[in-house]
Short mmCIF file of C-alpha atoms and ligand atoms in Angstrom, two decimals:
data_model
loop_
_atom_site.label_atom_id
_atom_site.label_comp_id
_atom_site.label_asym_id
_atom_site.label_seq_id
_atom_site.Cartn_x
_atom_site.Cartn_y
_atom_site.Cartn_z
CA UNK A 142 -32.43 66.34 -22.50
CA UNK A 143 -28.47 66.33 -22.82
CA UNK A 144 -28.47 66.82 -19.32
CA UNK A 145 -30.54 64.38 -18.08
CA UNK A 146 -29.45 61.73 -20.38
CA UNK A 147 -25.68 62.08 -19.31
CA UNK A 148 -26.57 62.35 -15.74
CA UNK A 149 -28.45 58.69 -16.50
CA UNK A 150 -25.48 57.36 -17.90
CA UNK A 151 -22.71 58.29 -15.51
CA UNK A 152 -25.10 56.57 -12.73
CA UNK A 153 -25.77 53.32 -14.74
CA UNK A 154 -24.82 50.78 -12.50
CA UNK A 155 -24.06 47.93 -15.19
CA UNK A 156 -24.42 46.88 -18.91
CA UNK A 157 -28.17 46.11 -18.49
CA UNK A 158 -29.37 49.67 -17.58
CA UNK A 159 -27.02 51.27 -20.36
CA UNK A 160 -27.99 49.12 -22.92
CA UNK A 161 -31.82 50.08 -21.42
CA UNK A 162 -30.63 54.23 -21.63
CA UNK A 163 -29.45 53.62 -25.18
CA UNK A 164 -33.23 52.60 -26.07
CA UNK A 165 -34.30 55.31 -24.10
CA UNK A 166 -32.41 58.11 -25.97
CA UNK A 167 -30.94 56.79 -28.92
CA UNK A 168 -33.37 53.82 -30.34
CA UNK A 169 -36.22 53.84 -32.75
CA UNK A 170 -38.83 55.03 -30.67
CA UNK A 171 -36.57 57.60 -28.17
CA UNK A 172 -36.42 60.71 -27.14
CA UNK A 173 -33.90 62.31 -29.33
CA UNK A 174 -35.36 60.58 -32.47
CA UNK A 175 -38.61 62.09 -31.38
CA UNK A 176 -37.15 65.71 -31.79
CA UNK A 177 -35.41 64.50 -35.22
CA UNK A 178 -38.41 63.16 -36.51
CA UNK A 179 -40.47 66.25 -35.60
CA UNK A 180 -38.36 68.73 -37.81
CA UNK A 181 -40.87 67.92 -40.46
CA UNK A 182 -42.95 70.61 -38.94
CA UNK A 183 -40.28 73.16 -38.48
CA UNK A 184 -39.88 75.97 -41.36
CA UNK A 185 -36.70 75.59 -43.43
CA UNK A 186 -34.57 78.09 -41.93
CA UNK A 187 -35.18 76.42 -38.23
CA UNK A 188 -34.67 72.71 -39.43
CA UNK A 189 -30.67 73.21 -40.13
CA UNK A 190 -30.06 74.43 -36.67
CA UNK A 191 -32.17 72.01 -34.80
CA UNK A 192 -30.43 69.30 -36.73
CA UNK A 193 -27.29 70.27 -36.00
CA UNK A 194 -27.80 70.22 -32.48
CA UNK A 195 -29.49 66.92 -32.22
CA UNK A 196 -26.38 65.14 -34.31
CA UNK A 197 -24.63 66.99 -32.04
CA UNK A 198 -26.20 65.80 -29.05
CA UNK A 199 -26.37 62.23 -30.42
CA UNK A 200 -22.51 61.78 -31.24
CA UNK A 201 -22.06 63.06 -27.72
CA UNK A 202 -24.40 60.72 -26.12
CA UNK A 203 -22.77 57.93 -28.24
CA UNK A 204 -19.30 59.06 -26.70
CA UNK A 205 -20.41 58.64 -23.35
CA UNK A 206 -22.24 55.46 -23.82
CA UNK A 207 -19.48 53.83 -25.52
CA UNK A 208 -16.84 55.42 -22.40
CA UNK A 209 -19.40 54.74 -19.71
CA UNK A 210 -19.79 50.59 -21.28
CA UNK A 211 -16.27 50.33 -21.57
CA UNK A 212 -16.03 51.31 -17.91
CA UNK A 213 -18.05 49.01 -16.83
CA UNK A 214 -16.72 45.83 -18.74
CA UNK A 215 -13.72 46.76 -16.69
CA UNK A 216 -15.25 46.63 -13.34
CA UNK A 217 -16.95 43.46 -14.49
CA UNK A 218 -13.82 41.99 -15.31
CA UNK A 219 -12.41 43.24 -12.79
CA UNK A 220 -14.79 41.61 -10.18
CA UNK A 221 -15.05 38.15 -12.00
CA UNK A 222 -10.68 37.93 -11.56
CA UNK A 223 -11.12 39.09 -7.82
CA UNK A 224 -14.13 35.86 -7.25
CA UNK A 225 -12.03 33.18 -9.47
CA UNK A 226 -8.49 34.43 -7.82
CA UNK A 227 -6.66 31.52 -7.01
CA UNK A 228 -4.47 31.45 -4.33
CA UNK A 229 -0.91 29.56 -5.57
CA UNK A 230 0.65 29.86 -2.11
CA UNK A 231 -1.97 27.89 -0.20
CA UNK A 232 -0.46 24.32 0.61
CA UNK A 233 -2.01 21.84 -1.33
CA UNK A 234 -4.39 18.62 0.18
CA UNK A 235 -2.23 16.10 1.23
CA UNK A 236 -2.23 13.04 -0.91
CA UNK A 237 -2.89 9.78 0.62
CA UNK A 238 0.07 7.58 0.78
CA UNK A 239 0.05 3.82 0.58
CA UNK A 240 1.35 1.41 3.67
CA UNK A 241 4.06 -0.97 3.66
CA UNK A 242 1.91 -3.97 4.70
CA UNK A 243 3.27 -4.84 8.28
CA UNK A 244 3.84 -8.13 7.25
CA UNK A 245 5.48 -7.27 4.00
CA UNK A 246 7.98 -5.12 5.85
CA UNK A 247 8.57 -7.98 8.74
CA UNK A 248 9.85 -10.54 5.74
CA UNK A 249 11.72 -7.50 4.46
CA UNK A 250 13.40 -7.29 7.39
CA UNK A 251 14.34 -11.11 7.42
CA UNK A 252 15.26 -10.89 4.46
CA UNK A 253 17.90 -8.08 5.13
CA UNK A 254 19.10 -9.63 8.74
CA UNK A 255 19.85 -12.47 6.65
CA UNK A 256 21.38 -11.64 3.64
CA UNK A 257 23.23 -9.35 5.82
CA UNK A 258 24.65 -12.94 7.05
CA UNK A 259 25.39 -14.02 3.75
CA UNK A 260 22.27 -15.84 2.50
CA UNK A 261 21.06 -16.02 -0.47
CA UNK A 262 16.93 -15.39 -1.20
CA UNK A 263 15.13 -18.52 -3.16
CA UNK A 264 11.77 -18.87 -4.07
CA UNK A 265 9.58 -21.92 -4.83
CA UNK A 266 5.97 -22.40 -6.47
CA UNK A 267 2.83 -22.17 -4.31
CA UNK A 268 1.31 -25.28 -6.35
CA UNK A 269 3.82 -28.18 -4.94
CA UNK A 270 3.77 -31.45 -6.20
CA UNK A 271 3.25 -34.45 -2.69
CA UNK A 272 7.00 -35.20 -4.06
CA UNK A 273 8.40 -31.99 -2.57
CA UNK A 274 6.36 -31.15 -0.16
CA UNK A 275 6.21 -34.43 1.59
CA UNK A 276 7.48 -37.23 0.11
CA UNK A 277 11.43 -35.93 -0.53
CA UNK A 278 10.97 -34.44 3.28
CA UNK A 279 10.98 -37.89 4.66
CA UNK A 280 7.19 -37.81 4.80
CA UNK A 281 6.19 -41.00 2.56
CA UNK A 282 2.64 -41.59 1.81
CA UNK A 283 0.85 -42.52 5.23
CA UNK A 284 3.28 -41.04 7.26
CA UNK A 285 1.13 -40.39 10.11
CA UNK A 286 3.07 -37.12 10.56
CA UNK A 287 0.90 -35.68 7.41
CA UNK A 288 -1.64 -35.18 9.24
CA UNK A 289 0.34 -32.01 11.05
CA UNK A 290 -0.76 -30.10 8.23
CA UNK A 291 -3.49 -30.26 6.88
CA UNK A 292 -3.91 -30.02 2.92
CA UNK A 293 -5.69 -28.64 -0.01
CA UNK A 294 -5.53 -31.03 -2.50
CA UNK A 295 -5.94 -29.77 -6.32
CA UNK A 296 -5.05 -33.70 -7.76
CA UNK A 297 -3.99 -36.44 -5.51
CA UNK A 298 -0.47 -35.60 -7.02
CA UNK A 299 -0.24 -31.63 -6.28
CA UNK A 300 -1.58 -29.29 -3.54
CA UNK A 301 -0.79 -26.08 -2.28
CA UNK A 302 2.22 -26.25 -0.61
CA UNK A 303 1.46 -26.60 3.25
CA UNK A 304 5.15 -25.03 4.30
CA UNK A 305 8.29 -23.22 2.75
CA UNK A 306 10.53 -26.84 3.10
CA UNK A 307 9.73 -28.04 -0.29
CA UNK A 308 12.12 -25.22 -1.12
CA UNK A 309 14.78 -26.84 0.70
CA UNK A 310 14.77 -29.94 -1.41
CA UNK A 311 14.80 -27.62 -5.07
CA UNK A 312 17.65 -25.70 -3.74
CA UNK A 313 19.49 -28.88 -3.27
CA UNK A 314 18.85 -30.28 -6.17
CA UNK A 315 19.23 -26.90 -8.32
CA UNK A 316 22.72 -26.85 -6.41
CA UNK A 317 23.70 -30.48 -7.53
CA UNK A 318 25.43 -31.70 -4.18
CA UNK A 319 27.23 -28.58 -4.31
CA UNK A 320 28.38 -26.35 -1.02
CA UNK A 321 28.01 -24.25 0.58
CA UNK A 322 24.68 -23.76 0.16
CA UNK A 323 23.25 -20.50 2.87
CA UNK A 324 19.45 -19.91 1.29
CA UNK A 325 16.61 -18.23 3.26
CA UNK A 326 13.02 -18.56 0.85
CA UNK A 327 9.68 -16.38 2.32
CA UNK A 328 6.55 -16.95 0.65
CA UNK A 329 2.17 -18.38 1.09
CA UNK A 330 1.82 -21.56 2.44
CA UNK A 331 -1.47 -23.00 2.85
CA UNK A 332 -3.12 -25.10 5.53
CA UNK A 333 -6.56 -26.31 5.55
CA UNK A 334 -7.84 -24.49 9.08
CA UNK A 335 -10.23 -22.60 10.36
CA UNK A 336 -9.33 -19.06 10.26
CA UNK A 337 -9.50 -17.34 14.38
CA UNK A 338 -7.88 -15.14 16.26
CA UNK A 339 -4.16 -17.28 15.58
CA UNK A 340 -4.90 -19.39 12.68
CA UNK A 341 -5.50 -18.90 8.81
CA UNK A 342 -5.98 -20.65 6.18
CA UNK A 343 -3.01 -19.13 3.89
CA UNK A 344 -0.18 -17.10 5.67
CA UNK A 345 3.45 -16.66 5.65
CA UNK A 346 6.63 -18.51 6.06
CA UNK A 347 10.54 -17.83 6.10
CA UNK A 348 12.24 -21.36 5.01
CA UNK A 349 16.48 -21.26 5.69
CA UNK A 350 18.67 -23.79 4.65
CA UNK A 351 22.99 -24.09 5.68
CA UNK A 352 24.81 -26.71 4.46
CA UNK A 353 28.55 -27.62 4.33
CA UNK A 354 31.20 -29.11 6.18
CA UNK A 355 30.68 -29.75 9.68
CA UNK A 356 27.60 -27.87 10.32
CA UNK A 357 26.38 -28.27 13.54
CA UNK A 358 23.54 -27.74 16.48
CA UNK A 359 25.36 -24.78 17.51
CA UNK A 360 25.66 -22.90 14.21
CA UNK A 361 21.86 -23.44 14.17
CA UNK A 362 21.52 -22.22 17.31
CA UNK A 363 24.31 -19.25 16.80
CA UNK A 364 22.66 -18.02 14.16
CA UNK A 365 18.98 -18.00 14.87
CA UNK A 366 19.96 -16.05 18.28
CA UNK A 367 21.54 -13.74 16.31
CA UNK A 368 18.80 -13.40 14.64
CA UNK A 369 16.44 -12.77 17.05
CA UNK A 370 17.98 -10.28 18.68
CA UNK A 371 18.21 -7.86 15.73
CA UNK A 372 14.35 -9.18 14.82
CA UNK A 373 13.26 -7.75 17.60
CA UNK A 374 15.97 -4.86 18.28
CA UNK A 375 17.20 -6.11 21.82
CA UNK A 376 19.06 -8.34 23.85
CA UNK A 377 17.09 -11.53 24.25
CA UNK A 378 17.10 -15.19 26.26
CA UNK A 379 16.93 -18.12 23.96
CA UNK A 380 16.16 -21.49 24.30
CA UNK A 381 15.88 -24.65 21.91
CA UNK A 382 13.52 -27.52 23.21
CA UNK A 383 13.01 -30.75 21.77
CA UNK A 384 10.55 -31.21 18.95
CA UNK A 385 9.66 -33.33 15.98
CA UNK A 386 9.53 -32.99 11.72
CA UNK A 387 10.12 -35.89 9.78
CA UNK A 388 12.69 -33.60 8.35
CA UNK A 389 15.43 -32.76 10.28
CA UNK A 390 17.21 -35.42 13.23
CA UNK A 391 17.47 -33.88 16.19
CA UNK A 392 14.61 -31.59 15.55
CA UNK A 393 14.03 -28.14 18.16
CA UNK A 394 11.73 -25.63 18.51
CA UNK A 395 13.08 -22.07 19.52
CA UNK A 396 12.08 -19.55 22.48
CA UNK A 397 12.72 -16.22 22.90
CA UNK A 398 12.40 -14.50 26.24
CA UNK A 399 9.06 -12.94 26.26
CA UNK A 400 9.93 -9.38 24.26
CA UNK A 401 6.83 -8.16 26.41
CA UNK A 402 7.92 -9.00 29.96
CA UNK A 403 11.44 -10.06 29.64
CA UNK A 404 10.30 -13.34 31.38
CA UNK A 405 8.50 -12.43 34.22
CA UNK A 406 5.63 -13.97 32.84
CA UNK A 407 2.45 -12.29 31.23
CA UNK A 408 -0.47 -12.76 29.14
CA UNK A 409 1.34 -12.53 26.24
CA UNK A 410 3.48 -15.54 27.15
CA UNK A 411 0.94 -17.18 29.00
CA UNK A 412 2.99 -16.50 32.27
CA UNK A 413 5.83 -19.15 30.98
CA UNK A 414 8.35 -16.14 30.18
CA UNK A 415 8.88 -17.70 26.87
CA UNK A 416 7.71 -17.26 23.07
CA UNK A 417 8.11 -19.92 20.41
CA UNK A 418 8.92 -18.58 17.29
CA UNK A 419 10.18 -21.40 14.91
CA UNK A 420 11.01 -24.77 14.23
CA UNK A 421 14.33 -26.11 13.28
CA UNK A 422 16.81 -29.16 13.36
CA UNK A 423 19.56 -31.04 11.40
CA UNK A 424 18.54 -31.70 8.06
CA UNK A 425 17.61 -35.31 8.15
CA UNK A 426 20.35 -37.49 5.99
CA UNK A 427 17.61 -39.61 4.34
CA UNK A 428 16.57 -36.01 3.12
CA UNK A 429 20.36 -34.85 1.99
CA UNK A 430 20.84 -38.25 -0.09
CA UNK A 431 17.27 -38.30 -1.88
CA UNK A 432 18.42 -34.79 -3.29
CA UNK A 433 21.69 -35.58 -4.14
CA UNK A 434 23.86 -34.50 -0.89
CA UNK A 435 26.79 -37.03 0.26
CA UNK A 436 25.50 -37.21 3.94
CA UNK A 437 28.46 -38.57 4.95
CA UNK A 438 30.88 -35.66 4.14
CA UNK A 439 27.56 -32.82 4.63
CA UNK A 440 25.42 -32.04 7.02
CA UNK A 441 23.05 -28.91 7.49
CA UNK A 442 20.53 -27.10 9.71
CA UNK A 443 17.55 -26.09 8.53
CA UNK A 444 14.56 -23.67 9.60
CA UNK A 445 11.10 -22.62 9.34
CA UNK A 446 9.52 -19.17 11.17
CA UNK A 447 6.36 -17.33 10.96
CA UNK A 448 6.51 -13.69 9.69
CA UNK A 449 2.34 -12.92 10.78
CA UNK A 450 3.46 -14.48 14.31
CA UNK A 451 6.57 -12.29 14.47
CA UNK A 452 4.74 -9.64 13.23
CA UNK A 453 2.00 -9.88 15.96
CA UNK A 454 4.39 -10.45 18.84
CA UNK A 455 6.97 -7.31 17.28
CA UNK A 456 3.56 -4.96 16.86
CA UNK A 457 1.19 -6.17 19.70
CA UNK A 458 -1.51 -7.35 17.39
CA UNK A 459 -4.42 -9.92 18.87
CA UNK A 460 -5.86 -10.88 16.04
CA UNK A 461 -4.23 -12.25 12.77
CA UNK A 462 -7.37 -11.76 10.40
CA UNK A 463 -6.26 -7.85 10.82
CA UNK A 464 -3.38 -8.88 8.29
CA UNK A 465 -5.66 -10.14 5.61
CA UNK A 466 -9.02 -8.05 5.84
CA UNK A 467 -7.28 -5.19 4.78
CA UNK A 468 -9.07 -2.47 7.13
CA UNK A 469 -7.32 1.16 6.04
CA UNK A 470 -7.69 2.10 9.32
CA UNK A 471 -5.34 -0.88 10.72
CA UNK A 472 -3.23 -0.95 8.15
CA UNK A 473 -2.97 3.40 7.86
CA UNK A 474 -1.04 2.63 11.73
CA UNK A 475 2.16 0.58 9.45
CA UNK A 476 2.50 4.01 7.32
CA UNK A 477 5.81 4.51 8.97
CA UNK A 478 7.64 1.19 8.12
N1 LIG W 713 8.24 -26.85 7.90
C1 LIG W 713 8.06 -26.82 9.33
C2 LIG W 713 6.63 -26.34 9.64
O1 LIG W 713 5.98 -25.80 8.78
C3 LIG W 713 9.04 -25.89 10.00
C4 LIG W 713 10.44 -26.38 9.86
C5 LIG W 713 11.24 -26.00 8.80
C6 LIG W 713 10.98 -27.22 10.83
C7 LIG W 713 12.52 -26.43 8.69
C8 LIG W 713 12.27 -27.68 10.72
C9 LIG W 713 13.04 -27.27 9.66
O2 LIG W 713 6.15 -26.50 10.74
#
């Protein structure tokens, strides 16, 4: 029986079949309990010694079951640490990184070429009042040059501002006739069209505003050539061509050599060679006096661009509802900016 039973338990495989072998040979109704309950019928002389050998037997089979279940807690353990092991050197998963918007880091990028020129960043509220955003721009009511931009109306009295120049008017009257004044102000403007391929309804514009002594047409022009050229990181044609806002006397419009083709013509410039990329002019005397400006002793340039235009022309984008429909996938390309 001693035999057997310790053979049994060096082969138990796990914690269920010893636990089972412990029944077997130790528990109520087991073998070695058998042979202790059976000494009843042995004479008195036989009883010690069979007793004897059977606690005997017993403490030694307890020994080896408590050994062999130690044993195997081991291995068990052992195997569970080996199936949870983690592995601390693997890399980790990548976390995903947010974008620059493209044309978040296009007014950033104004903003710097600029102030690196010694402007100065304004702001201005999105809800204008018709004051600012026509009427002090030389734009009375019925101008018919209102109809240029097209408004959203909140009261008859305030709308959402349909361009940047509004700011151009606070500034000068935050500035009290004072100079030099050298502002740049990006921000929404709103227009009441229907959004396409090159139009939206709310988009982006970069206002700028010089005044001082004997500011001319060729500071304007100076400048916004300067500009260009480190806007779009090479040496560049440009051109200003008569235009109109009620705002500024003379009034231009600038080109840029087509970044594309240099000006050999192609589709992005229509075959002319040339891009527009913002309006400009002399600020308009009847617009220095309302705000305050001696227009005699001051005069100013002032201009408006398009950061979603520069930023299609700069990246090659077709289509400026990419900008505002927020596809991962399109916007994932800008990580690098
Ligand atoms: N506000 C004009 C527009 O939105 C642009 C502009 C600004 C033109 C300043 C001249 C001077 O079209």
């Amino acid at each position: 029986l001693e035999k057997k039973a310790e053979t049994a338990i060096r082969e138990a495989a796990d914690l269920d079949q010893l636990k089972d072998l412990r029944v077997k040979y130790l528990g109520k109704k087991g073998e070695l309990t058998t042979i202790l309950r059976g000494m009843k019928d042995l004479s008195p002389e036989e009883r010690p010694v069979v007793g004897g050998l059977a606690n005997e037997i017993r403490t030694g089979l307890e020994r080896w079951i408590g050994n062999k279940e130690e044993e195997l807690k081991k291995a068990a353990l052992t195997t569970r640490l080996e199936a949870e092991a983690l592995d601390v050197t693997l890399p980790a998963a990548p976390p995903s990184l947010g974008a620059v918007h493209p044309i978040s880091a296009v007014i950033e990028q104004i903003e710097d070429i600029f102030i690196g020129m010694g402007f100065e960043v304004a702001e201005g509220p999105e809800v204008e009042s018709d004051y600012y955003n026509f009427e002090a721009l030389n734009l009375p009511k019925e101008h018919p040059a209102r109809d240029m931009q097209d408004s959203f109306y909140i009261t008859p009295e305030i709308l959402l501002r349909t361009h940047t120049s509004p700011v151009q008017v606070r500034t000068m009257e935050a500035k009290e006739g004072q100079v030099p004044v050298k502002i740049i102000c990006p921000g929404k403007v709103y227009r009441r069209d229907d959004d396409d391929a090159t139009h939206s309804h709310q988009f982006h514009q970069v206002e700028g505003l010089v005044i001082d002594r004997g500011i001319a047409m060729s500071e304007l022009h100076g400048i916004l050539a300067g500009f260009a050229e480190k806007m779009f990181g090479m040496k560049l044609e440009t051109r200003l061509r008569p235009s109109y806002f009620p705002f500024t006397e003379p009034s231009v419009e600038m080109d840029i050599s087509c970044i594309q083709c240099g000006g050999e013509g192609c589709r992005m410039c229509k075959n002319t060679g040339w891009i527009e990329i913002l309006g400009a002019g002399m600020v308009h005397p009847r617009v220095l006096e309302g705000a305050g400006y001696d227009s005699e002793r001051y005069t100013g340039f002032a201009f408006g661009m398009g950061p979603d235009r520069i930023a299609l022309l700069k990246y090659g984008i077709d289509d400026i509802r990419h900008f505002y429909t927020n596809d991962v996938k399109f916007l994932r390309q800008f990580q690098s900016l």
